[in-house]
CSV table of C-alpha atoms in Angstrom, one decimal:
chain,number,residue,atom,x,y,z
C,95,MET,CA,-58.7,-142.2,29.3
C,96,SER,CA,-57.8,-144.4,26.7
C,97,GLY,CA,-59.8,-145.9,24.2
C,98,THR,CA,-58.2,-149.6,24.6
C,99,SER,CA,-57.2,-152.1,27.2
C,100,ASN,CA,-55.7,-155.8,27.8
C,101,THR,CA,-55.5,-157.8,30.8
C,102,SER,CA,-52.9,-160.5,31.8
C,103,SER,CA,-52.2,-162.2,34.9
C,104,THR,CA,-48.6,-163.4,33.5
C,105,SER,CA,-45.0,-161.5,33.1
C,106,THR,CA,-44.2,-162.6,30.0
C,107,SER,CA,-43.9,-159.6,28.4
C,108,THR,CA,-40.9,-158.3,30.5
C,109,SER,CA,-37.5,-159.0,29.5
C,110,THR,CA,-35.9,-159.9,32.9
C,111,GLU,CA,-31.6,-159.7,32.8
C,112,GLU,CA,-31.6,-161.4,36.3
C,113,SER,CA,-34.7,-163.6,37.6
C,114,PRO,CA,-33.9,-166.0,40.3
C,115,SER,CA,-37.4,-167.9,41.0
C,116,THR,CA,-38.0,-167.0,44.7
C,117,PHE,CA,-37.9,-164.1,47.1
C,118,PRO,CA,-34.5,-163.7,48.9
C,119,ALA,CA,-33.9,-166.1,52.2
C,120,GLY,CA,-35.1,-164.5,55.2
C,121,SER,CA,-38.2,-162.5,53.9
C,122,ASN,CA,-40.6,-165.2,54.1
C,123,ARG,CA,-44.6,-164.3,54.3
C,124,ARG,CA,-46.1,-163.3,57.5
C,125,GLY,CA,-47.5,-165.8,59.6
C,126,PRO,CA,-50.3,-166.1,61.9
C,127,GLY,CA,-50.5,-163.4,64.3
C,128,GLU,CA,-47.3,-161.6,63.1
C,129,PRO,CA,-48.0,-157.8,63.2
C,130,ARG,CA,-49.0,-156.2,60.1
C,131,GLY,CA,-46.7,-153.0,60.4
C,132,HIS,CA,-44.1,-154.0,58.1
C,133,TYR,CA,-44.0,-155.2,54.5
C,134,ASP,CA,-41.7,-156.2,52.0
C,135,VAL,CA,-43.6,-154.4,49.2
C,136,PHE,CA,-46.2,-151.7,49.6
C,137,VAL,CA,-48.5,-150.7,46.8
C,138,ILE,CA,-50.2,-147.4,46.6
C,139,GLY,CA,-53.2,-148.0,44.2
C,140,ALA,CA,-55.3,-150.6,43.1
C,141,GLY,CA,-55.8,-149.8,39.6
C,142,PRO,CA,-54.6,-151.9,36.6
C,143,ALA,CA,-50.8,-151.4,37.5
C,144,GLY,CA,-51.5,-151.6,41.4
C,145,THR,CA,-53.1,-155.1,41.1
C,146,ALA,CA,-50.8,-156.5,38.5
C,147,ALA,CA,-47.8,-155.3,40.9
C,148,ALA,CA,-49.2,-156.4,44.2
C,149,ILE,CA,-50.2,-160.1,42.8
C,150,ARG,CA,-46.7,-160.7,41.1
C,151,ALA,CA,-44.9,-159.4,44.2
C,152,ALA,CA,-47.0,-162.0,46.4
C,153,GLU,CA,-46.5,-165.0,43.8
C,154,LEU,CA,-42.8,-164.1,44.1
C,155,GLY,CA,-43.1,-164.8,48.1
C,156,ALA,CA,-43.1,-161.3,49.2
C,157,ARG,CA,-45.2,-160.0,52.2
C,158,VAL,CA,-47.3,-157.2,50.3
C,159,ALA,CA,-50.1,-155.1,51.1
C,160,VAL,CA,-52.1,-152.8,48.5
C,161,ALA,CA,-53.9,-149.4,49.6
C,162,GLU,CA,-56.8,-148.2,47.8
C,163,ALA,CA,-58.4,-144.9,48.7
C,164,ASP,CA,-61.3,-145.3,46.2
C,165,ARG,CA,-62.7,-148.2,44.0
C,166,LEU,CA,-60.8,-151.1,43.0
C,167,GLY,CA,-60.0,-151.3,39.2
C,168,GLY,CA,-59.0,-147.9,38.9
C,169,THR,CA,-60.1,-145.0,36.4
C,170,CYS,CA,-60.2,-147.1,33.5
C,171,VAL,CA,-62.7,-149.8,34.7
C,172,ASN,CA,-65.1,-147.5,36.8
C,173,THR,CA,-65.0,-144.0,34.8
C,174,GLY,CA,-62.7,-144.3,31.7
C,175,CYS,CA,-62.2,-146.9,29.2
C,176,VAL,CA,-65.1,-149.4,30.0
C,177,PRO,CA,-68.1,-146.8,30.1
C,178,THR,CA,-66.3,-145.1,27.1
C,179,ARG,CA,-66.5,-148.4,25.1
C,180,VAL,CA,-70.3,-148.9,26.1
C,181,LEU,CA,-71.1,-145.3,24.9
C,182,ALA,CA,-69.2,-146.0,21.9
C,183,LYS,CA,-71.1,-149.5,21.4
C,184,THR,CA,-74.4,-147.3,21.8
C,185,ALA,CA,-73.4,-144.7,19.5
C,186,ARG,CA,-72.6,-147.6,16.8
C,187,LEU,CA,-76.2,-148.8,17.3
C,188,VAL,CA,-77.7,-145.5,16.6
C,189,ARG,CA,-75.7,-145.2,13.3
C,190,GLU,CA,-76.7,-149.0,12.3
C,191,MET,CA,-80.2,-148.0,12.8
C,192,ARG,CA,-80.1,-144.9,10.7
C,193,THR,CA,-78.5,-147.1,7.9
C,194,ALA,CA,-80.7,-150.0,8.1
C,195,VAL,CA,-83.1,-149.1,5.5
C,196,GLY,CA,-80.4,-149.7,3.0
C,197,TYR,CA,-80.4,-153.3,3.9
C,198,GLY,CA,-84.2,-153.6,3.3
C,199,ILE,CA,-85.1,-152.9,6.9
C,200,GLY,CA,-88.0,-150.7,7.1
C,201,SER,CA,-89.3,-148.5,4.5
C,202,ALA,CA,-87.6,-145.2,5.5
C,203,ARG,CA,-84.4,-143.9,7.0
C,204,LEU,CA,-84.6,-143.7,10.6
C,205,GLU,CA,-83.9,-139.8,11.7
C,206,ILE,CA,-82.7,-140.5,15.2
C,207,THR,CA,-82.2,-137.0,17.2
C,208,ALA,CA,-80.7,-136.3,20.6
C,209,THR,CA,-84.4,-136.4,22.0
C,210,ASP,CA,-84.7,-140.2,20.9
C,211,ILE,CA,-81.8,-141.2,23.2
C,212,ASP,CA,-83.0,-142.2,26.7
C,213,TRP,CA,-80.0,-140.8,28.6
C,214,PRO,CA,-80.9,-142.2,31.8
C,215,ALA,CA,-81.1,-145.5,30.3
C,216,THR,CA,-77.9,-145.2,28.5
C,217,VAL,CA,-76.2,-144.4,31.7
C,218,ALA,CA,-77.9,-147.1,33.8
C,219,ARG,CA,-76.5,-149.5,31.0
C,220,VAL,CA,-73.1,-148.3,31.2
C,221,GLN,CA,-72.9,-149.0,35.3
C,222,HIS,CA,-74.3,-152.5,34.6
C,223,THR,CA,-71.5,-153.0,32.5
C,224,VAL,CA,-69.1,-151.6,34.7
C,225,ASP,CA,-70.4,-153.7,37.4
C,226,ARG,CA,-70.2,-156.8,35.3
C,227,VAL,CA,-66.7,-155.9,34.3
C,228,ARG,CA,-65.8,-155.8,38.0
C,229,SER,CA,-67.3,-158.6,38.8
C,230,ILE,CA,-65.1,-160.9,36.5
C,231,LYS,CA,-62.1,-158.9,37.6
C,232,ARG,CA,-62.5,-159.9,41.2
C,233,GLU,CA,-59.5,-157.8,42.7
C,234,ALA,CA,-60.3,-158.5,46.3
C,235,ALA,CA,-60.4,-162.0,45.8
C,236,ARG,CA,-57.6,-162.4,43.8
C,237,PHE,CA,-55.6,-160.6,46.5
C,238,ALA,CA,-56.7,-162.9,49.3
C,239,GLU,CA,-55.9,-165.9,46.9
C,240,VAL,CA,-52.3,-164.7,47.1
C,241,GLY,CA,-52.0,-163.3,50.7
C,242,VAL,CA,-52.1,-159.6,49.8
C,243,ASP,CA,-53.3,-157.4,52.6
C,244,LEU,CA,-55.8,-154.9,51.2
C,245,ILE,CA,-56.1,-151.6,53.2
C,246,ARG,CA,-59.0,-149.4,52.7
C,247,GLU,CA,-58.1,-146.8,55.1
C,248,GLY,CA,-58.2,-143.7,52.9
C,249,ARG,CA,-55.0,-142.0,51.1
C,250,ALA,CA,-51.7,-143.3,51.8
C,251,ARG,CA,-48.9,-140.7,51.9
C,252,PHE,CA,-45.1,-141.0,52.6
C,253,ALA,CA,-44.1,-140.0,56.2
C,254,ASP,CA,-40.4,-140.9,55.1
C,255,ALA,CA,-38.7,-143.0,52.4
C,256,HIS,CA,-39.9,-146.2,53.8
C,257,THR,CA,-43.1,-145.4,55.9
C,258,ILE,CA,-46.4,-144.9,54.7
C,259,VAL,CA,-49.1,-143.2,56.8
C,260,LEU,CA,-52.8,-143.7,56.0
C,261,ASP,CA,-56.1,-141.3,56.7
C,262,SER,CA,-56.7,-143.6,59.5
C,263,GLY,CA,-53.8,-142.7,61.2
C,264,ARG,CA,-52.0,-146.0,60.6
C,265,ARG,CA,-48.2,-146.1,60.0
C,266,VAL,CA,-46.9,-149.1,57.8
C,267,THR,CA,-43.2,-149.6,56.7
C,268,ALA,CA,-42.0,-151.5,53.9
C,269,ASP,CA,-38.7,-152.3,52.4
C,270,SER,CA,-39.8,-151.4,48.7
C,271,ILE,CA,-42.9,-149.4,47.9
C,272,ILE,CA,-44.6,-149.1,44.5
C,273,VAL,CA,-46.5,-146.0,43.4
C,274,CYS,CA,-49.6,-146.8,41.3
C,275,VAL,CA,-52.0,-143.7,41.9
C,276,GLY,CA,-53.1,-143.3,38.5
C,277,GLY,CA,-54.0,-139.8,37.0
C,278,HIS,CA,-57.1,-137.3,36.8
C,279,SER,CA,-58.5,-135.1,34.4
C,280,ARG,CA,-56.7,-131.6,33.9
C,281,ARG,CA,-58.8,-128.3,33.8
C,282,LEU,CA,-57.5,-125.4,31.8
C,283,PRO,CA,-56.4,-122.4,34.1
C,284,ILE,CA,-59.0,-120.3,32.8
C,285,PRO,CA,-62.2,-118.3,34.4
C,286,GLY,CA,-65.2,-120.4,34.7
C,287,ALA,CA,-63.4,-123.8,34.1
C,288,GLU,CA,-65.3,-125.1,37.0
C,289,LEU,CA,-68.2,-125.0,34.5
C,290,ALA,CA,-66.7,-127.7,32.5
C,291,THR,CA,-67.4,-131.1,32.8
C,292,VAL,CA,-64.2,-133.5,32.5
C,293,PRO,CA,-64.5,-137.0,30.9
C,294,GLU,CA,-64.8,-139.2,33.9
C,295,ASP,CA,-68.0,-137.1,34.9
C,296,VAL,CA,-69.9,-137.3,31.5
C,297,LEU,CA,-72.2,-139.7,33.1
C,298,THR,CA,-73.1,-137.3,35.9
C,299,LEU,CA,-74.9,-135.0,33.1
C,300,ALA,CA,-78.6,-134.8,34.1
C,301,THR,CA,-79.6,-134.9,30.4
C,302,LEU,CA,-78.4,-135.5,27.1
C,303,PRO,CA,-76.9,-131.8,26.1
C,304,ARG,CA,-78.4,-130.6,22.6
C,305,ARG,CA,-75.0,-128.6,22.0
C,306,VAL,CA,-71.8,-129.9,23.2
C,307,ALA,CA,-68.1,-128.3,23.0
C,308,VAL,CA,-65.4,-130.7,23.3
C,309,ILE,CA,-61.9,-129.1,24.3
C,310,GLY,CA,-59.0,-131.6,23.3
C,311,ALA,CA,-58.7,-133.7,20.2
C,312,GLY,CA,-56.6,-136.2,21.7
C,313,ASN,CA,-57.8,-140.0,22.2
C,314,THR,CA,-60.4,-139.1,24.8
C,315,GLY,CA,-61.9,-136.0,23.2
C,316,ALA,CA,-62.1,-137.5,19.8
C,317,GLN,CA,-64.0,-140.7,21.2
C,318,LEU,CA,-66.4,-138.3,22.9
C,319,VAL,CA,-67.1,-136.4,19.8
C,320,THR,CA,-67.9,-139.6,18.0
C,321,VAL,CA,-70.3,-140.4,20.9
C,322,PHE,CA,-72.2,-137.2,21.2
C,323,SER,CA,-72.4,-136.6,17.2
C,324,SER,CA,-73.8,-140.2,16.9
C,325,PHE,CA,-76.5,-139.1,19.4
C,326,GLY,CA,-77.5,-136.3,17.6
C,327,SER,CA,-75.9,-133.5,19.6
C,328,GLU,CA,-74.3,-130.6,17.8
C,329,VAL,CA,-70.6,-131.0,18.4
C,330,THR,CA,-68.2,-128.6,18.3
C,331,LEU,CA,-64.4,-129.6,18.6
C,332,LEU,CA,-61.3,-127.3,19.7
C,333,ASP,CA,-58.0,-128.0,20.2
C,334,LEU,CA,-54.7,-125.6,19.9
C,335,ALA,CA,-52.9,-128.5,18.2
C,336,PRO,CA,-52.7,-128.2,14.4
C,337,ARG,CA,-54.6,-131.6,13.8
C,338,VAL,CA,-56.8,-133.9,15.5
C,339,LEU,CA,-55.0,-136.9,17.2
C,340,MET,CA,-51.6,-135.5,17.1
C,341,ALA,CA,-50.2,-138.6,18.7
C,342,SER,CA,-51.3,-140.5,16.0
C,343,ASP,CA,-50.0,-140.8,12.4
C,344,ALA,CA,-50.9,-138.1,10.4
C,345,ALA,CA,-53.0,-139.7,7.6
C,346,ILE,CA,-54.9,-141.3,10.8
C,347,SER,CA,-55.5,-137.6,11.5
C,348,LYS,CA,-56.8,-136.6,8.3
C,349,VAL,CA,-59.0,-139.4,7.8
C,350,VAL,CA,-60.6,-138.9,11.2
C,351,ALA,CA,-61.0,-135.1,11.1
C,352,ALA,CA,-62.6,-135.5,7.3
C,353,ALA,CA,-65.2,-137.9,8.9
C,354,PHE,CA,-66.0,-135.7,11.7
C,355,THR,CA,-66.6,-132.8,9.4
C,356,ASP,CA,-69.0,-135.2,7.2
C,357,GLN,CA,-70.8,-136.0,10.4
C,358,GLY,CA,-71.6,-132.2,10.8
C,359,VAL,CA,-69.0,-131.7,13.6
C,360,SER,CA,-67.3,-128.2,13.6
C,361,VAL,CA,-63.8,-129.0,13.9
C,362,HIS,CA,-61.5,-126.1,14.8
C,363,THR,CA,-57.7,-127.0,15.2
C,364,GLY,CA,-55.0,-124.7,15.4
C,365,ILE,CA,-56.7,-122.3,17.8
C,366,ASP,CA,-55.0,-119.5,19.5
C,367,THR,CA,-56.3,-120.3,23.0
C,368,VAL,CA,-59.1,-120.9,25.1
C,369,LEU,CA,-60.2,-117.9,27.0
C,370,SER,CA,-63.1,-118.6,29.5
C,371,LEU,CA,-66.7,-120.1,30.3
C,372,GLU,CA,-69.3,-118.1,31.7
C,373,ARG,CA,-72.9,-119.0,32.9
C,374,GLY,CA,-75.7,-118.0,30.7
C,375,ALA,CA,-78.4,-115.6,31.5
C,376,GLU,CA,-80.5,-116.2,34.7
C,377,GLY,CA,-82.6,-119.1,34.5
C,378,ASP,CA,-80.3,-120.4,31.3
C,379,ASP,CA,-78.3,-123.2,32.2
C,380,SER,CA,-76.4,-122.8,29.0
C,381,ILE,CA,-72.6,-122.2,28.9
C,382,THR,CA,-70.7,-119.6,27.0
C,383,LEU,CA,-67.4,-120.5,25.6
C,384,THR,CA,-65.1,-118.2,24.3
C,385,TRP,CA,-61.9,-119.1,22.6
C,386,ALA,CA,-59.4,-117.0,20.2
C,387,GLU,CA,-59.0,-118.0,16.8
C,388,ASN,CA,-56.9,-116.5,14.0
C,389,GLY,CA,-56.5,-113.6,16.2
C,390,ALA,CA,-60.1,-112.9,16.8
C,391,GLU,CA,-62.4,-113.8,19.7
C,392,VAL,CA,-65.2,-116.5,19.1
C,393,ALA,CA,-68.0,-117.2,21.6
C,394,GLY,CA,-70.6,-120.0,21.5
C,395,GLN,CA,-73.3,-121.4,23.4
C,396,PHE,CA,-73.4,-124.8,24.8
C,397,ASP,CA,-75.3,-127.0,27.1
C,398,ALA,CA,-72.1,-128.9,28.0
C,399,VAL,CA,-68.5,-128.1,27.6
C,400,ILE,CA,-66.2,-131.0,28.2
C,401,MET,CA,-62.4,-130.5,28.9
C,402,ALA,CA,-60.3,-133.5,27.6
C,403,THR,CA,-57.2,-131.5,28.1
C,404,GLY,CA,-54.6,-133.7,30.1
C,405,TRP,CA,-54.3,-136.5,32.3
C,406,PRO,CA,-51.6,-135.6,34.9
C,407,ALA,CA,-50.6,-138.2,37.6
C,408,ASP,CA,-52.5,-137.9,40.9
C,409,VAL,CA,-49.2,-137.4,43.0
C,410,GLU,CA,-49.7,-134.1,44.5
C,411,ASP,CA,-50.7,-135.3,47.7
C,412,LEU,CA,-48.7,-138.2,48.3
C,413,GLY,CA,-45.8,-136.6,50.5
C,414,LEU,CA,-43.4,-137.4,47.8
C,415,ALA,CA,-41.0,-134.5,49.3
C,416,ASN,CA,-41.0,-136.5,52.6
C,417,ALA,CA,-39.5,-139.6,50.7
C,418,GLY,CA,-37.0,-137.5,48.8
C,419,ILE,CA,-38.7,-137.7,45.5
C,420,SER,CA,-39.4,-134.8,43.0
C,421,THR,CA,-41.5,-134.7,40.1
C,422,VAL,CA,-41.5,-133.6,36.5
C,423,ARG,CA,-44.5,-132.4,34.8
C,424,SER,CA,-47.0,-133.8,37.6
C,425,ALA,CA,-45.4,-137.4,37.2
C,426,ILE,CA,-42.4,-139.3,39.1
C,427,PRO,CA,-39.2,-139.6,36.7
C,428,VAL,CA,-38.2,-143.5,36.7
C,429,ASN,CA,-35.6,-145.3,34.7
C,430,GLN,CA,-36.0,-148.0,32.5
C,431,TYR,CA,-36.4,-150.5,35.3
C,432,PHE,CA,-39.2,-148.2,37.0
C,433,ARG,CA,-36.8,-147.1,40.0
C,434,SER,CA,-37.3,-143.4,41.0
C,435,GLU,CA,-34.5,-141.3,42.4
C,436,VAL,CA,-35.0,-143.2,45.7
C,437,PRO,CA,-34.0,-146.8,44.3
C,438,HIS,CA,-36.4,-148.7,46.3
C,439,ILE,CA,-39.3,-146.6,45.5
C,440,PHE,CA,-40.9,-147.0,42.1
C,441,ALA,CA,-43.6,-145.6,40.0
C,442,VAL,CA,-45.5,-147.1,37.2
C,443,GLY,CA,-48.6,-146.6,35.0
C,444,ASP,CA,-49.8,-143.0,34.8
C,445,ALA,CA,-47.9,-142.2,38.0
C,446,ASN,CA,-44.7,-142.1,35.7
C,447,GLY,CA,-46.3,-140.2,33.0
C,448,ARG,CA,-45.0,-142.3,30.1
C,449,ASP,CA,-47.5,-144.2,28.2
C,450,MET,CA,-50.7,-144.0,30.0
C,451,LEU,CA,-52.5,-147.1,29.0
C,452,VAL,CA,-53.9,-150.0,30.8
C,453,GLN,CA,-51.9,-152.5,28.8
C,454,ALA,CA,-48.9,-150.5,29.7
C,455,ALA,CA,-49.5,-150.3,33.2
C,456,GLN,CA,-50.1,-153.9,33.9
C,457,PHE,CA,-46.8,-155.2,32.5
C,458,GLU,CA,-44.9,-152.2,34.2
C,459,GLY,CA,-46.6,-153.3,37.6
C,460,GLU,CA,-45.3,-156.7,37.0
C,461,ALA,CA,-41.7,-155.5,36.1
C,462,ALA,CA,-41.5,-153.4,39.0
C,463,ALA,CA,-42.8,-156.1,41.3
C,464,GLU,CA,-40.0,-158.4,40.0
C,465,ASN,CA,-37.5,-155.8,40.5
C,466,ALA,CA,-38.4,-154.6,43.9
C,467,VAL,CA,-38.8,-158.4,45.2
C,468,LEU,CA,-35.9,-160.0,43.2
C,469,ASP,CA,-33.6,-157.0,42.8
C,470,ALA,CA,-34.1,-157.8,39.1
C,471,ASN,CA,-33.8,-155.6,35.7
C,472,SER,CA,-37.4,-156.6,34.5
C,473,ARG,CA,-38.2,-153.9,31.7
C,474,THR,CA,-41.2,-153.7,29.3
C,475,PRO,CA,-41.3,-153.2,25.5
C,476,HIS,CA,-42.6,-149.9,25.0
C,477,HIS,CA,-42.5,-150.0,21.3
C,478,LEU,CA,-45.0,-152.4,21.0
C,479,LEU,CA,-48.0,-151.1,22.8
C,480,PRO,CA,-51.1,-150.9,20.3
C,481,ALA,CA,-53.4,-148.1,21.1
C,482,GLY,CA,-56.7,-146.5,19.2
C,483,GLY,CA,-60.1,-145.1,19.8
C,484,PHE,CA,-63.6,-146.1,19.2
C,485,THR,CA,-64.4,-143.2,16.9
C,486,ASP,CA,-66.2,-143.4,13.5
C,487,PRO,CA,-64.3,-144.7,12.0
C,488,ASP,CA,-61.9,-146.5,14.6
C,489,TYR,CA,-58.4,-146.0,14.5
C,490,ALA,CA,-55.3,-147.7,15.9
C,491,GLY,CA,-51.5,-147.6,16.0
C,492,VAL,CA,-48.4,-149.4,17.1
C,493,GLY,CA,-44.6,-149.1,16.8
C,494,LEU,CA,-43.3,-145.9,14.6
C,495,THR,CA,-45.2,-143.4,12.8
C,496,GLU,CA,-44.5,-142.7,9.3
C,497,GLU,CA,-43.0,-139.3,10.3
C,498,GLN,CA,-40.8,-141.2,13.1
C,499,ALA,CA,-39.8,-143.7,10.7
C,500,ARG,CA,-38.6,-141.1,8.1
C,501,GLU,CA,-36.8,-139.2,10.7
C,502,ARG,CA,-34.7,-142.3,11.6
C,503,ASP,CA,-34.2,-143.5,8.1
C,504,PRO,CA,-35.7,-141.8,4.8
C,505,ARG,CA,-35.4,-144.8,2.9
C,506,CYS,CA,-38.0,-146.6,5.1
C,507,VAL,CA,-40.3,-148.7,3.1
C,508,VAL,CA,-44.5,-147.8,3.6
C,509,SER,CA,-47.1,-149.8,2.2
C,510,LEU,CA,-50.5,-148.4,2.3
C,511,VAL,CA,-53.7,-150.4,1.5
C,512,PRO,CA,-56.9,-148.6,1.4
C,513,TYR,CA,-60.0,-150.2,2.9
C,514,ALA,CA,-61.8,-149.8,-0.4
C,515,HIS,CA,-59.7,-152.4,-1.9
C,516,LEU,CA,-60.9,-155.0,1.0
C,517,ASP,CA,-63.7,-157.3,0.0
C,518,ARG,CA,-64.8,-157.5,3.4
C,519,ALA,CA,-64.9,-153.5,3.9
C,520,VAL,CA,-67.2,-153.1,0.8
C,521,ILE,CA,-69.8,-155.7,2.0
C,522,ASP,CA,-69.9,-154.0,5.3
C,523,ASP,CA,-70.1,-150.8,3.3
C,524,ARG,CA,-67.3,-149.6,5.4
C,525,GLU,CA,-64.6,-148.4,2.8
C,526,ARG,CA,-63.4,-145.4,4.3
C,527,GLY,CA,-60.0,-146.0,5.5
C,528,PHE,CA,-56.8,-147.8,5.6
C,529,LEU,CA,-54.0,-150.0,6.9
C,530,LYS,CA,-50.3,-148.6,6.9
C,531,LEU,CA,-47.1,-150.9,7.2
C,532,ILE,CA,-43.9,-149.7,7.8
C,533,THR,CA,-40.6,-151.6,7.4
C,534,ASP,CA,-37.0,-150.8,7.4
C,535,ARG,CA,-35.0,-150.2,4.0
C,536,ARG,CA,-34.4,-153.9,3.6
C,537,ARG,CA,-38.3,-154.7,3.9
C,538,GLU,CA,-37.2,-157.1,6.7
C,539,LEU,CA,-38.8,-156.0,10.2
C,540,ILE,CA,-42.1,-154.0,10.8
C,541,LEU,CA,-41.4,-150.7,12.4
C,542,GLY,CA,-45.0,-149.8,12.6
C,543,ALA,CA,-48.4,-150.5,11.7
C,544,HIS,CA,-51.5,-147.8,11.7
C,545,ALA,CA,-55.2,-148.4,10.6
C,546,VAL,CA,-58.3,-146.2,10.4
C,547,GLY,CA,-61.5,-148.1,9.5
C,548,GLU,CA,-63.6,-150.6,10.9
C,549,ASN,CA,-62.1,-152.8,13.3
C,550,ALA,CA,-58.8,-151.0,13.1
C,551,ILE,CA,-57.6,-151.7,16.4
C,552,GLU,CA,-58.2,-155.4,16.2
C,553,VAL,CA,-56.3,-155.2,12.9
C,554,VAL,CA,-53.5,-153.6,14.5
C,555,GLN,CA,-53.4,-155.9,17.3
C,556,SER,CA,-52.8,-158.8,15.0
C,557,VAL,CA,-50.0,-157.1,13.4
C,558,THR,CA,-48.6,-156.3,17.3
C,559,THR,CA,-48.4,-159.9,17.7
C,560,ALA,CA,-46.6,-160.6,14.6
C,561,MET,CA,-43.9,-157.8,15.6
C,562,ALA,CA,-43.7,-159.1,19.2
C,563,ALA,CA,-42.9,-162.5,17.6
C,564,GLY,CA,-40.4,-161.2,15.4
C,565,ILE,CA,-41.9,-162.2,12.2
C,566,ASP,CA,-40.3,-160.6,9.1
C,567,VAL,CA,-42.0,-159.2,6.4
C,568,SER,CA,-42.0,-162.0,3.7
C,569,THR,CA,-43.5,-164.3,6.5
C,570,LEU,CA,-46.4,-162.2,7.1
C,571,ALA,CA,-47.0,-161.7,3.4
C,572,ASN,CA,-47.3,-165.4,3.2
C,573,VAL,CA,-49.9,-165.7,6.2
C,574,ARG,CA,-53.2,-167.0,4.9
C,575,PHE,CA,-56.3,-165.0,5.9
C,576,ALA,CA,-59.8,-166.2,6.4
C,577,TYR,CA,-62.2,-164.7,3.6
C,578,PRO,CA,-63.7,-162.3,3.7
C,579,THR,CA,-62.2,-160.8,6.8
C,580,TYR,CA,-60.8,-157.1,7.9
C,581,SER,CA,-57.6,-158.8,8.9
C,582,ALA,CA,-57.0,-159.9,5.3
C,583,ILE,CA,-55.7,-156.3,4.9
C,584,ILE,CA,-52.6,-157.2,6.5
C,585,GLY,CA,-51.5,-159.8,3.9
C,586,LEU,CA,-52.3,-157.2,1.4
C,587,ALA,CA,-50.2,-154.5,3.0
C,588,ALA,CA,-47.3,-157.1,3.8
C,589,ARG,CA,-47.1,-158.3,-0.1
C,590,GLY,CA,-47.2,-154.7,-0.7
C,591,LEU,CA,-44.0,-153.9,1.0
C,592,LEU,CA,-42.3,-156.6,-1.4
C,593,VAL,CA,-43.0,-154.7,-4.1
C,594,GLU,CA,-43.3,-151.1,-5.3
C,595,PRO,CA,-44.9,-149.7,-2.4
C,596,VAL,CA,-48.2,-147.5,-2.4
C,597,THR,CA,-47.6,-143.9,-1.3
C,598,SER,CA,-49.1,-142.6,1.9
C,599,GLU,CA,-51.6,-140.4,-0.2
C,600,VAL,CA,-55.0,-140.8,1.5
C,601,LEU,CA,-58.1,-139.7,0.2
C,602,ALA,CA,-60.2,-139.1,3.2
């Protein structure tokens, strides 16, 4: 479950070394009445990666089928990114209501607690939004428009390297197969793990829990911490990692962790291990969570325990061994062109375990389709994948973190502008945060951008556009930004790279 997602129906992000414009001769579309037992390309999974792969392959003239055993759109639309964003929106509204009195609205601060949240209505709003998003994506109609056969006959499995068997018993062969099966939440292998709730099942909770433990301080866990804390729940966050958001720039982790603490969240990073979950006494629905910290056992009582502890690819029941494919860390290893060890079988999105982001999956799917149909060498620019989360405050990043950049070149240049220096942040009373830009020692190319604060994701997305276009630092520094906006901080940070740079010390 990631916090951001992009959509695209083109393959302009891929770099193609060989790109003929039509499917090879002799492999035309299936004609009327022709058997549907063989395809040029067979796609397993109709999430973001599978949808993009199937449509792109069909656009190139291939005979294509896509098999989906569950809901179209994948996890992100149905139980991941979209529902999380709706919850984040609801949480923001609650926070805004609490501070409205400071703007002359009402006569006293609104003390909104968990008992004031209509949880069933919140869940209904989430589902309404998911339905609306799915209605505009119209995957089934798009498949039909380009001639893709959508197969809804249960799980698809490999019988051999060119043959797929469906739960219905139907057998299909294909010249190329693209695996786009997505992933699933991982439960810790500890006693009582079945008592925990995984992120995609949060909306199945019957009531809003008063006491919540979140295990895992990555993107998903951090966003759920913000949601439940904003709703008035007592939240405890646990992680074995030494800091929250380990994949983000360390300065971002510092600000987000400080914000959590200020919001009353009990943050426990660097714990020894999580030991067990046990059901409470008879007649009590509470859960006892036990963990080890600093060499001692600690136990807490919670109404819900959420395990946001990993997202392995959903490849266990695909019959990969029948196709001669092995897995590494629950994913299918691929080369830079998304080919597995069996060259005509591709794996993209969560299935290859690389970026685990919707925006990565879509472009990987298109690149794999081009490689399957055209025997091309299309790739995707993995260093230009912005990602972030809707916490309080928001955070985002693209490219190298400061730590990574300094490992490559200790003389790289860093400019950091606090949100407190930005007029718009002062106007909105959102002064916590910063934008950090990282450039090479010659101060020419932007190597990374990292932000925490209001609209951080949109700010980083704008920098990503500049990076993708190859805009140098001096050009970016001379861009005129509207006033007063959050994006104006980009110009401030770029200009900072051209003078004595600000140090990366941040006051959280």
